[in-house]
Tab-separated table of C-alpha atoms and ligand atoms in Angstrom:
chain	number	residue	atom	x	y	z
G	295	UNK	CA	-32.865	-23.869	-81.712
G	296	UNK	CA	-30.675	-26.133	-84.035
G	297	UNK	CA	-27.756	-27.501	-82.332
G	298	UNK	CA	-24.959	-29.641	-84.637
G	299	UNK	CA	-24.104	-32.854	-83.189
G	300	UNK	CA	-20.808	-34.418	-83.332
G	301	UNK	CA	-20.209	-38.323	-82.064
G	302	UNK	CA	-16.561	-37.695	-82.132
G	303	UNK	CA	-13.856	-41.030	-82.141
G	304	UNK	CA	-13.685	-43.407	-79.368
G	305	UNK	CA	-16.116	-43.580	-76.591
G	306	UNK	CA	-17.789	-40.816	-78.560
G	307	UNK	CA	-20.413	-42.577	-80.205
G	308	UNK	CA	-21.168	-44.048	-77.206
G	309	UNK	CA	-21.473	-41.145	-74.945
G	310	UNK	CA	-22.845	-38.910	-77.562
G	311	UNK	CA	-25.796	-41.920	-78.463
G	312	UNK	CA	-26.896	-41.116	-74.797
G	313	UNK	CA	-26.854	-37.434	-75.056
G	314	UNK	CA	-28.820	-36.672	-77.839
G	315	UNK	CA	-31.710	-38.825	-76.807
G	316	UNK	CA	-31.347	-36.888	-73.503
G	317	UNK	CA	-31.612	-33.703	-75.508
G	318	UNK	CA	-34.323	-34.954	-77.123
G	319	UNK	CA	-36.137	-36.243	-74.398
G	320	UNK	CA	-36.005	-33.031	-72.395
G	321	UNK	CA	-36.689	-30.958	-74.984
G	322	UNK	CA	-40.483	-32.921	-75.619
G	323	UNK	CA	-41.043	-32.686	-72.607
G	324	UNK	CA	-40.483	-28.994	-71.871
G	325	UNK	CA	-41.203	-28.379	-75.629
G	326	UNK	CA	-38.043	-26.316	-76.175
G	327	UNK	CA	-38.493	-27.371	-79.945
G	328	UNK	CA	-34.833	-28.794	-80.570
G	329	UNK	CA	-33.682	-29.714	-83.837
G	330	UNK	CA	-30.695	-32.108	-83.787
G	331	UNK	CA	-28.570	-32.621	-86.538
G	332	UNK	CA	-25.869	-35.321	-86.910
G	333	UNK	CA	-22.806	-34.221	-88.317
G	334	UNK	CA	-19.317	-36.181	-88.458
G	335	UNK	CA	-15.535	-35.033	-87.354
G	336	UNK	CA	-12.734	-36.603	-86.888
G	337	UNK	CA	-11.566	-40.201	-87.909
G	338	UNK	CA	-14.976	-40.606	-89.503
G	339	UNK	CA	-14.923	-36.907	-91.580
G	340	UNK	CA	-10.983	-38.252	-92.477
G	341	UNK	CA	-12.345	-41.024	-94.073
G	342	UNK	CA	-15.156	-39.729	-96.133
G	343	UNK	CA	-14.014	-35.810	-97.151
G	344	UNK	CA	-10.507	-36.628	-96.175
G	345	UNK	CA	-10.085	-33.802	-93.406
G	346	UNK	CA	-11.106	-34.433	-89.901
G	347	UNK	CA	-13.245	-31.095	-90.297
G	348	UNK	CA	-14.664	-28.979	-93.707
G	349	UNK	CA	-14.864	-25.502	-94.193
G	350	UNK	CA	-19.187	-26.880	-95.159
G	351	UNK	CA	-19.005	-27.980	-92.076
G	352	UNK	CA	-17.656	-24.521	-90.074
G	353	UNK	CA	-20.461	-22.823	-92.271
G	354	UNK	CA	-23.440	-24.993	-90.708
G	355	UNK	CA	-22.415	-24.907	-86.823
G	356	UNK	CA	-22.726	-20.862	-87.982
G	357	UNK	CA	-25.597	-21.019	-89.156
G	358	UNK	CA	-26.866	-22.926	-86.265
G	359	UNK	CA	-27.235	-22.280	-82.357
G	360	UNK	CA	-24.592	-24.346	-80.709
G	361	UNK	CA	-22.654	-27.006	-81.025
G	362	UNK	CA	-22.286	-30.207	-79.380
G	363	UNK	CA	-18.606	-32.023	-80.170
G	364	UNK	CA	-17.685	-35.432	-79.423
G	365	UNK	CA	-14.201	-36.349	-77.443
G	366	UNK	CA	-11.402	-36.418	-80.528
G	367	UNK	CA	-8.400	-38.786	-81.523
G	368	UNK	CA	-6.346	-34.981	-81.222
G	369	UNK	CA	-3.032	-37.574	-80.755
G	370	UNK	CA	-3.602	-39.292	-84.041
G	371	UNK	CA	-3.709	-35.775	-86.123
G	372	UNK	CA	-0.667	-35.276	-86.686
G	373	UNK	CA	0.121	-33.285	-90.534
G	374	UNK	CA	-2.780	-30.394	-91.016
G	375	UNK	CA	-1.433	-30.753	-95.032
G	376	UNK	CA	-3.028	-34.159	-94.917
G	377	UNK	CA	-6.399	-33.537	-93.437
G	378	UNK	CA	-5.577	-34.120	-90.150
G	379	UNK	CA	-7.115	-31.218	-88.085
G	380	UNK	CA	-7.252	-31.331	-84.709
G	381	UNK	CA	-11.211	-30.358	-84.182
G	382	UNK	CA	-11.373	-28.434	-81.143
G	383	UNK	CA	-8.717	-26.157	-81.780
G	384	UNK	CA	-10.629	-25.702	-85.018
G	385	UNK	CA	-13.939	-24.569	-83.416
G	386	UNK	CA	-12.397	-22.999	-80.611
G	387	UNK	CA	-10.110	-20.707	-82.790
G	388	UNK	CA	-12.798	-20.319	-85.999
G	389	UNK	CA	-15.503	-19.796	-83.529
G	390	UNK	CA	-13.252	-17.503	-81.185
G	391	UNK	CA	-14.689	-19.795	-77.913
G	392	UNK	CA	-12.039	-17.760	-75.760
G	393	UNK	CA	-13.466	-19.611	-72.719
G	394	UNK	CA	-13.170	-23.077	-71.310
G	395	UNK	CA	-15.392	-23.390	-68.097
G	396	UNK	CA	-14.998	-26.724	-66.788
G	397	UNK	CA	-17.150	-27.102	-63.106
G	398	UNK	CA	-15.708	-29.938	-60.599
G	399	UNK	CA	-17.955	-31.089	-57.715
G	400	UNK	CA	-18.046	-33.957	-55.260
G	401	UNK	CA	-21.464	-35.755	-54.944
G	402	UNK	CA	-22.108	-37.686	-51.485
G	403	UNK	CA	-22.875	-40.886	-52.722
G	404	UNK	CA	-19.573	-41.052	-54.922
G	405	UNK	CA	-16.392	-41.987	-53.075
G	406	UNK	CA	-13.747	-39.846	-53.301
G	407	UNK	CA	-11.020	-39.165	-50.536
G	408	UNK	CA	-11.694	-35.497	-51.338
G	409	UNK	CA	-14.135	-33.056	-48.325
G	410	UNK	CA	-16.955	-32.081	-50.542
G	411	UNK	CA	-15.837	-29.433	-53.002
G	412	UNK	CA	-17.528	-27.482	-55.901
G	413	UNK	CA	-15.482	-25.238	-58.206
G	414	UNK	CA	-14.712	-24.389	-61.470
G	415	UNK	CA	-11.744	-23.906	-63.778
G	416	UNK	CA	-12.558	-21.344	-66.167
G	417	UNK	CA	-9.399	-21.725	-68.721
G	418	UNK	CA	-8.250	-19.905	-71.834
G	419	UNK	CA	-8.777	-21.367	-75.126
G	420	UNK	CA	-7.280	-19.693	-78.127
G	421	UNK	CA	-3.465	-19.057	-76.815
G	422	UNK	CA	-0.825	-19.689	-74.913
G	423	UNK	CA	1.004	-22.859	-75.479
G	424	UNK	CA	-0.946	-24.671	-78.194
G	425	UNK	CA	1.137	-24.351	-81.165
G	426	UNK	CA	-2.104	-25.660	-83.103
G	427	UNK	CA	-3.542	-21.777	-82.392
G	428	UNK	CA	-1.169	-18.868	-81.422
G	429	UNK	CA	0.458	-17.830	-85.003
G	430	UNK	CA	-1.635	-17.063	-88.087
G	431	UNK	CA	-0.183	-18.970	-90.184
G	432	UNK	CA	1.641	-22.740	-89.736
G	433	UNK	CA	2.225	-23.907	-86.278
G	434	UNK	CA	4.246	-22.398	-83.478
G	435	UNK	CA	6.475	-25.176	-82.661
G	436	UNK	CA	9.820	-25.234	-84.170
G	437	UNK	CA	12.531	-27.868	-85.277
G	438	UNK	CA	15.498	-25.453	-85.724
G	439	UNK	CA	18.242	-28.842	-86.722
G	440	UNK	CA	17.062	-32.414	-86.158
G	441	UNK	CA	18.025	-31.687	-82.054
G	442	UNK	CA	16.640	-28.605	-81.189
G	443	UNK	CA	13.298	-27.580	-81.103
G	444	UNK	CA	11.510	-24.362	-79.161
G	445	UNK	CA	7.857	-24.192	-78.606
G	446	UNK	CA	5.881	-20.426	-78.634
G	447	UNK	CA	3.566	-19.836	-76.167
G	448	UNK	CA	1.460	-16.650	-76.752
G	449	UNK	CA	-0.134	-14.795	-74.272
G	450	UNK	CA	-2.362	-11.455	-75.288
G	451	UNK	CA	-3.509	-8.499	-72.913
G	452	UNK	CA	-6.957	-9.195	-74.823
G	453	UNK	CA	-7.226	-12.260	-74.446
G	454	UNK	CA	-6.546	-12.355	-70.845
G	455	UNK	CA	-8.941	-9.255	-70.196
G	456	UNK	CA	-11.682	-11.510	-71.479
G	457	UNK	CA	-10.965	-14.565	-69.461
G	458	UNK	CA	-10.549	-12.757	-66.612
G	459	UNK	CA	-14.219	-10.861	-67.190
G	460	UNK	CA	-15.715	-14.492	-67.566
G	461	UNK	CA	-14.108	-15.987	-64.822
G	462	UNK	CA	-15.116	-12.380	-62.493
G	463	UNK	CA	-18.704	-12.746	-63.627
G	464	UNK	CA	-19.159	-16.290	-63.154
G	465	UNK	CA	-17.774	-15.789	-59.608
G	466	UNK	CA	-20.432	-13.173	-58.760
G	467	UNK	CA	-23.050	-16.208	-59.416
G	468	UNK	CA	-20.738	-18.767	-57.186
G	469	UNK	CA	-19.256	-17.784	-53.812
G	470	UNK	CA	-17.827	-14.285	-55.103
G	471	UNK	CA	-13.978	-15.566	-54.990
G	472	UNK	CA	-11.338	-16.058	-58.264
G	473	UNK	CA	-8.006	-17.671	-57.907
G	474	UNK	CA	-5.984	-16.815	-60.237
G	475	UNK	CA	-3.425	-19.526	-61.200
G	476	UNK	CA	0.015	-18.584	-63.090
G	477	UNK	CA	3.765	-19.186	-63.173
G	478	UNK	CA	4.738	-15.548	-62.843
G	479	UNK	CA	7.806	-16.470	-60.841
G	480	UNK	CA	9.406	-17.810	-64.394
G	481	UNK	CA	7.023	-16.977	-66.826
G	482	UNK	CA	7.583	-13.339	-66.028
G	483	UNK	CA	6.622	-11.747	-68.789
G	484	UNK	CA	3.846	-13.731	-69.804
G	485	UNK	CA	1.983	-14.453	-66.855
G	486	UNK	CA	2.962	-11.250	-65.822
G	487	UNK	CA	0.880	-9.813	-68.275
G	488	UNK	CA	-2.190	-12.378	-67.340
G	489	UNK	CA	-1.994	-11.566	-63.788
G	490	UNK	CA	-2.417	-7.988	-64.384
G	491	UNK	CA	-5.056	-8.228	-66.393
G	492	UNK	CA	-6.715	-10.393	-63.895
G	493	UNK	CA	-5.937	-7.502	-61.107
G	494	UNK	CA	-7.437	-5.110	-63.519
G	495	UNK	CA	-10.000	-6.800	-64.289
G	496	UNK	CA	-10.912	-7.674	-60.278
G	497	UNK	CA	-10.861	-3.903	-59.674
G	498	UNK	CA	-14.671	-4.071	-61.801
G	499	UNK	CA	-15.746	-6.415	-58.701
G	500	UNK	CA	-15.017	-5.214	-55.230
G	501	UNK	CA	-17.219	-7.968	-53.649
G	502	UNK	CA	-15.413	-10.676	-54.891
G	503	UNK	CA	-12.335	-11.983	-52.780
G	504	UNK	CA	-8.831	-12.462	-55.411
G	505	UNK	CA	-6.347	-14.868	-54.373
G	506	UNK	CA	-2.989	-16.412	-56.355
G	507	UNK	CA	-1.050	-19.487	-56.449
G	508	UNK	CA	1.680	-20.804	-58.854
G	509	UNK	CA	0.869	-23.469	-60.970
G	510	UNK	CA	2.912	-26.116	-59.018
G	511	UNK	CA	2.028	-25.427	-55.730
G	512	UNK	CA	-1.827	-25.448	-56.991
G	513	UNK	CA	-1.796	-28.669	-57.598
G	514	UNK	CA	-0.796	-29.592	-54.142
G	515	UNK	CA	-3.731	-27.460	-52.589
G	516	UNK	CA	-6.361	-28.491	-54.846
G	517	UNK	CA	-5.041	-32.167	-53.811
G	518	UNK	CA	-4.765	-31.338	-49.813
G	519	UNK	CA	-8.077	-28.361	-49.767
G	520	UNK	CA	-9.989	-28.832	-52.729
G	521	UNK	CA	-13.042	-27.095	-50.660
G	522	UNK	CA	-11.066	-23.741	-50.601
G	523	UNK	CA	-11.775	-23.037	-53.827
G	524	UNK	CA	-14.655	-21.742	-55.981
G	525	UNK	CA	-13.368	-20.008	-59.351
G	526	UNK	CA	-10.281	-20.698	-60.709
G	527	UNK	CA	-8.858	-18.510	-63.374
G	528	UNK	CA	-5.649	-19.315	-65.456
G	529	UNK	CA	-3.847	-19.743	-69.028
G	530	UNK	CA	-4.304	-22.506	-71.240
G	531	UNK	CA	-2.384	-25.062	-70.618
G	532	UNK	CA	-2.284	-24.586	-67.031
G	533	UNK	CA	-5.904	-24.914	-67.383
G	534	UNK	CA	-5.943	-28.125	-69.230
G	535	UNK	CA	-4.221	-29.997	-67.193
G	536	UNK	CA	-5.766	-28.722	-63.718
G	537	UNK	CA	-8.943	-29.294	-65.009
G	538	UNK	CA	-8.356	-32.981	-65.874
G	539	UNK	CA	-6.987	-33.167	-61.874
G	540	UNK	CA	-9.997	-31.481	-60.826
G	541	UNK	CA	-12.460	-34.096	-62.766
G	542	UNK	CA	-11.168	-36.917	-61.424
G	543	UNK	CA	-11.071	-35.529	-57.469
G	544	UNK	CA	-14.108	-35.224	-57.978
G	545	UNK	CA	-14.650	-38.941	-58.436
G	546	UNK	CA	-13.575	-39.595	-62.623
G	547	UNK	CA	-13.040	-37.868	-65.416
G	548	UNK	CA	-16.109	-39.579	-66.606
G	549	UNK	CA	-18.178	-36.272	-64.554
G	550	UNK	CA	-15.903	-33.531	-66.575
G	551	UNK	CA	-18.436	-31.497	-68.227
G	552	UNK	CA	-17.320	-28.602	-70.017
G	553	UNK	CA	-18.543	-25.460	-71.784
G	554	UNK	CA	-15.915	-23.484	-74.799
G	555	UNK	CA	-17.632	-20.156	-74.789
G	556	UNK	CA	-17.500	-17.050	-76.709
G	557	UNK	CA	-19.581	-14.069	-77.451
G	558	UNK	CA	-21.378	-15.379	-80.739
G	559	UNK	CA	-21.253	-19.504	-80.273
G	560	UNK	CA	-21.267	-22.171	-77.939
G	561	UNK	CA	-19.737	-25.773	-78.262
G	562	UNK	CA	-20.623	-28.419	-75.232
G	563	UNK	CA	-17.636	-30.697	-75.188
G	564	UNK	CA	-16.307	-33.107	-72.311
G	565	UNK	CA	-13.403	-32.218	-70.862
G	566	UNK	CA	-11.512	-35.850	-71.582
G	567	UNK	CA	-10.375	-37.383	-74.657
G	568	UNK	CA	-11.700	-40.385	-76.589
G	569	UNK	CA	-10.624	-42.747	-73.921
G	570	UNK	CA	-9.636	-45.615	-76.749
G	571	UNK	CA	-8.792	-47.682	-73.432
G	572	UNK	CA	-12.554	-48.166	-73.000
G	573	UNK	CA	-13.939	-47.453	-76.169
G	574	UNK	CA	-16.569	-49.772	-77.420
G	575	UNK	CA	-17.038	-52.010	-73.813
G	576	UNK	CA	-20.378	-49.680	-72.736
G	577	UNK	CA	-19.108	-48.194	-69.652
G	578	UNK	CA	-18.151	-45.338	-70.663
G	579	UNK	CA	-19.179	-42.162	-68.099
G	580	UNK	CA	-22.017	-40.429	-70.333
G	581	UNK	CA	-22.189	-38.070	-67.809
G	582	UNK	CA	-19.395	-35.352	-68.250
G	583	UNK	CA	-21.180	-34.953	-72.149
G	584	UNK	CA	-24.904	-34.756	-70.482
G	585	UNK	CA	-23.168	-31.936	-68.389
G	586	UNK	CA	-21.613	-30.089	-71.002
G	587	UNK	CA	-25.217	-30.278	-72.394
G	588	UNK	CA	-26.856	-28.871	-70.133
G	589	UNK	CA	-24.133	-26.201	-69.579
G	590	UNK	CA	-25.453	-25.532	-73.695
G	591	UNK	CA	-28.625	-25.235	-72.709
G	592	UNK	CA	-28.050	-22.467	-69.989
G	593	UNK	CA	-25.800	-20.687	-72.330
G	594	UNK	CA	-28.722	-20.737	-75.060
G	595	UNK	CA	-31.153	-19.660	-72.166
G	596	UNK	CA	-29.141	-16.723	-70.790
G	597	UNK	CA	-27.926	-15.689	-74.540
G	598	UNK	CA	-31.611	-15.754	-75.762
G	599	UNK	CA	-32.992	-14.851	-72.972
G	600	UNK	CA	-35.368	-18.064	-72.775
G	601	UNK	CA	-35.643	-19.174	-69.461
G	602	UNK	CA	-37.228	-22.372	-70.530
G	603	UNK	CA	-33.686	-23.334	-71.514
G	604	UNK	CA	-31.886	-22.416	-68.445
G	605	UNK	CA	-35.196	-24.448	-66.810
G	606	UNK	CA	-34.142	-27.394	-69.341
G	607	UNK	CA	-30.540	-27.092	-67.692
G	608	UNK	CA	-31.366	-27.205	-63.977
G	609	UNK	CA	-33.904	-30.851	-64.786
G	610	UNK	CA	-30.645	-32.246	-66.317
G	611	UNK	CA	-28.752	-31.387	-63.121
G	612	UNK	CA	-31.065	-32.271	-60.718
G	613	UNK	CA	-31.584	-35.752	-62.828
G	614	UNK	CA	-28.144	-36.480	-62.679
G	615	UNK	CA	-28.181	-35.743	-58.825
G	616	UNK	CA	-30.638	-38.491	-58.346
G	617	UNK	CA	-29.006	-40.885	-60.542
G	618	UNK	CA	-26.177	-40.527	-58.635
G	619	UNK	CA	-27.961	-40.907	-55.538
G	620	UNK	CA	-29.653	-44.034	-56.503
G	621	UNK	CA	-26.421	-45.318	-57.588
G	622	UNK	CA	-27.460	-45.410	-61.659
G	623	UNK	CA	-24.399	-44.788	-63.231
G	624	UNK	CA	-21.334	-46.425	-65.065
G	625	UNK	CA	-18.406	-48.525	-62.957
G	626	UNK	CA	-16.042	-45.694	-62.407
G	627	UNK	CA	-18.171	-43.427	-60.146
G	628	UNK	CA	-19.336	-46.256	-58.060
G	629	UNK	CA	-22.520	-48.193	-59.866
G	630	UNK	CA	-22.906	-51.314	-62.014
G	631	UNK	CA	-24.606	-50.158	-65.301
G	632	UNK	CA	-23.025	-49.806	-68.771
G	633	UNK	CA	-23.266	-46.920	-70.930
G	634	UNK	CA	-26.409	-47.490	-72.647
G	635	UNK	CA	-28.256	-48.663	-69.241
G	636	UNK	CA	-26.912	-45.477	-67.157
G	637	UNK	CA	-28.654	-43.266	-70.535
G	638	UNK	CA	-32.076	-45.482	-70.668
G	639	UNK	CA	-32.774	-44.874	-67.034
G	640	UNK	CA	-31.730	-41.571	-66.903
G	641	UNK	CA	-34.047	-40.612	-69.481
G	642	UNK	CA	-36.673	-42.577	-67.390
G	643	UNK	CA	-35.890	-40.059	-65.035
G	644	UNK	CA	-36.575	-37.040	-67.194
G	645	UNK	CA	-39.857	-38.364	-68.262
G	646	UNK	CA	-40.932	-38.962	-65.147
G	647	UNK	CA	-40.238	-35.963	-62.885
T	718	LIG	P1	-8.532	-39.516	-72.117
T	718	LIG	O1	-9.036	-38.254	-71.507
T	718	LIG	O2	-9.209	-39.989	-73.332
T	718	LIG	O3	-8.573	-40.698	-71.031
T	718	LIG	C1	-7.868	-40.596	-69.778
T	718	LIG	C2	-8.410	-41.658	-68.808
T	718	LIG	O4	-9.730	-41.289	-68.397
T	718	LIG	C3	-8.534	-43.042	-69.445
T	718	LIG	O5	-8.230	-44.033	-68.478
T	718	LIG	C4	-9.997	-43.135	-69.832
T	718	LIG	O6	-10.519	-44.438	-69.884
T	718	LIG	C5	-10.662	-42.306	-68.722
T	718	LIG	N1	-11.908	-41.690	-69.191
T	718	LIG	C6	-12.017	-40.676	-70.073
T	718	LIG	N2	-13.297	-40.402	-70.300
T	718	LIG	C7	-14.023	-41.261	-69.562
T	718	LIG	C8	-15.409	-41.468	-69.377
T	718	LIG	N3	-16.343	-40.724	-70.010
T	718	LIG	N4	-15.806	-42.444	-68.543
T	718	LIG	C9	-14.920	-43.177	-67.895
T	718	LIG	N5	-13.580	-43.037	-67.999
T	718	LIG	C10	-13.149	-42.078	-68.843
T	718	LIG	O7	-6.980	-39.267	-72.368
T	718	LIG	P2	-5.967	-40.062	-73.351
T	718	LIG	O8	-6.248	-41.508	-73.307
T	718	LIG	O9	-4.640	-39.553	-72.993
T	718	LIG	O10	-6.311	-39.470	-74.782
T	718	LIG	C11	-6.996	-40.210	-75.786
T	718	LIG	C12	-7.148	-39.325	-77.017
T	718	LIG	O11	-7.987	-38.229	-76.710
T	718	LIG	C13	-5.822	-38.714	-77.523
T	718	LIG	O12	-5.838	-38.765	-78.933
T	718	LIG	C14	-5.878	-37.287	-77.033
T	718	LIG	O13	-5.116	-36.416	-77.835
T	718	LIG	C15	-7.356	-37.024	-77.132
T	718	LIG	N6	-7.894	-35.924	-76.293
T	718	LIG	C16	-8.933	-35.226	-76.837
T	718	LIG	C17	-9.564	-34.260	-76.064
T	718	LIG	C18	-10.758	-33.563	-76.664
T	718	LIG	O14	-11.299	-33.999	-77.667
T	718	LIG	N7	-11.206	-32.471	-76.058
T	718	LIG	C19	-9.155	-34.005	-74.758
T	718	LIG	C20	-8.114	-34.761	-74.238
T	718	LIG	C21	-7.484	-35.738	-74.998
């Protein structure tokens, strides 16, 4: 299996450093024969081919298995004329990786003022209000005169039939219950259209219990009752932003794993950004990339139908339990090491269980 690798800007380099050798490491020792391949995007890919991301580029995470994609300076791409690309929209939309599953869960030796949770925020990735990726061609946000401006947000019957399936069938292998999350109060047409797709949809999967909430009010149960939840379904946006909150109730948005998904590719990616408050000081949470590895790996397994990979997966998980347990890990869930200390004995780990 070839997976691209992508440091990404800020604390990517960082993070990423400790990831591949993780990738490495687990792959000699459960000999899933791995081939790694450095790639740049970003401020580094604007400097040397003067685009944050290449069309050569698109062509070899095709040819390859999956993708792993640093955090990204998105703030600081600003004029797609001049290079400036924003690189997960570009994957998500070229690779059609409709779906953004992004797992939160409390861990009892990291504090948190949170009961114990574990859920997941499976999000939509190619519409709604990202002007970067709902028209075909230029952007959907408009200046109409130097004061007004209106921002598109599209929402497809498709697209939410497909986020709905995933977020249905990941539910049947958690605790059989979707909320779905919308604004269907003001977004009536819209979200309308999502939450009847997600009704549809439920229809396929009598066992599973459907709930709703609005968007606003969500954010004051996940705060109060984060425990009452176990597969959250919603737009884009809505999606982003909850899943950030979610993260960091967990204990920091430093454990934010995430998985973009379609039916063809895969592309690990943290949920955060390139965090340039940190970047370059070593402490640095490797662990929400290590996750979205592993979540990869058990893409690659169930997609090839290797369970060696999805076996790969559960060592990184269980790893990262321990870690956590034995308090090895960066400042902001509760330890003392630095980046490239929390990565060295984590790999110890590997080799050793
Ligand atoms: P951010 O997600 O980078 O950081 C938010 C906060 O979380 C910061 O205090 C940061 O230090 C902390 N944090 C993030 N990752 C951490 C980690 N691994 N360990 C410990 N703490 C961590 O958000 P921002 O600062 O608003 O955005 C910075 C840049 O990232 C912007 O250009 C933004 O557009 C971009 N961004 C990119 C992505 C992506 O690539 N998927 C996602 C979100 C934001």
């Amino acid at each position: 299996m070839k997976i691209i690798v992508i440091p990404g800007d800020g604390i990517g380099p960082e993070t990423m450093a400790v990831c591949t050798h993780v990738l490495e490491t687990v792959s000699d020792k459960l000999n899933l024969q791995l081939q790694l391949v450095p790639e740049i995007a970003g401020h580094d890919s604007l400097k040397k081919h003067q685009a944050t991301v290449t069309p050569e580029l698109l062509a070899k995470v095709k040819d390859a298995d999956g993708l792993m994609l640093g955090p990204m300076a998105t703030y600081d791409f600003k004029d797609e004329s001049k290079g400036e690309i924003n690189p997960s929209k570009y994957f998500r939309k070229q690779l059609d990786l409709y779906a953004n599953i992004r797992p939160a869960k409390t861990f009892p030796k990291i504090p948190t003022r949170m009961n114990p949770f574990d859920l997941a925020v499976v999000r939509e990735n190619t519409e709604g209000f990202y002007a970067d990726r709902n028209v075909e061609s230029g952007n959907s946000e408009i200046l109409v005169t130097p004061d007004v401006s209106i921002s598109l947000r599209r929402i497809t019957r498709h697209c939410c039939d497909r986020i709905a399936k995933t977020a249905f069938e990941l539910a049947m292998t958690r605790k059989k219950h979707v909320s779905i999350v919308h604004k269907a109060n003001v977004l009536r047409v819209t979200d309308g259209m999502f939450m009847d797709s997600c009704y549809n949809v439920a229809k396929n999967y009598p066992e599973v219990t459907v709930d709703e909430f609005i968007v606003d009010a969500m954010m004051a149960h996940v705060v109060r009752n984060p425990e009452r939840f176990d597969t959250i379904v919603t737009t884009n946006m809505f999606g982003d932003i909850l899943s950030d909150l979610t993260a960091e109730l967990s204990g920091s948005l430093g454990l934010g794993g995430s998985l973009n998904a379609g039916d063809l590719y895969a592309m690990g990616q943290a949920a955060h950004g390139s965090a340039p408050d940190i970047a370059g000081q070593d402490i640095a949470n490797p662990f929400s990339l290590i996750t979205s590895a592993s979540m990869l790996l058990n893409w690659l397994g169930q997609r090839h139908q290797l369970p060696i990979y999805i076996q790969a997966a559960k060592l990184i998980d269980l790893c990262m339990q321990q870690a956590i347990d034995a308090k090895e890990t960066t400042i902001d869930i509760g330890g003392s090491l630095g980046t490239f200390q929390t990565g060295k004995q984590f790999i110890q780990r590997i080799q050793a269980a």
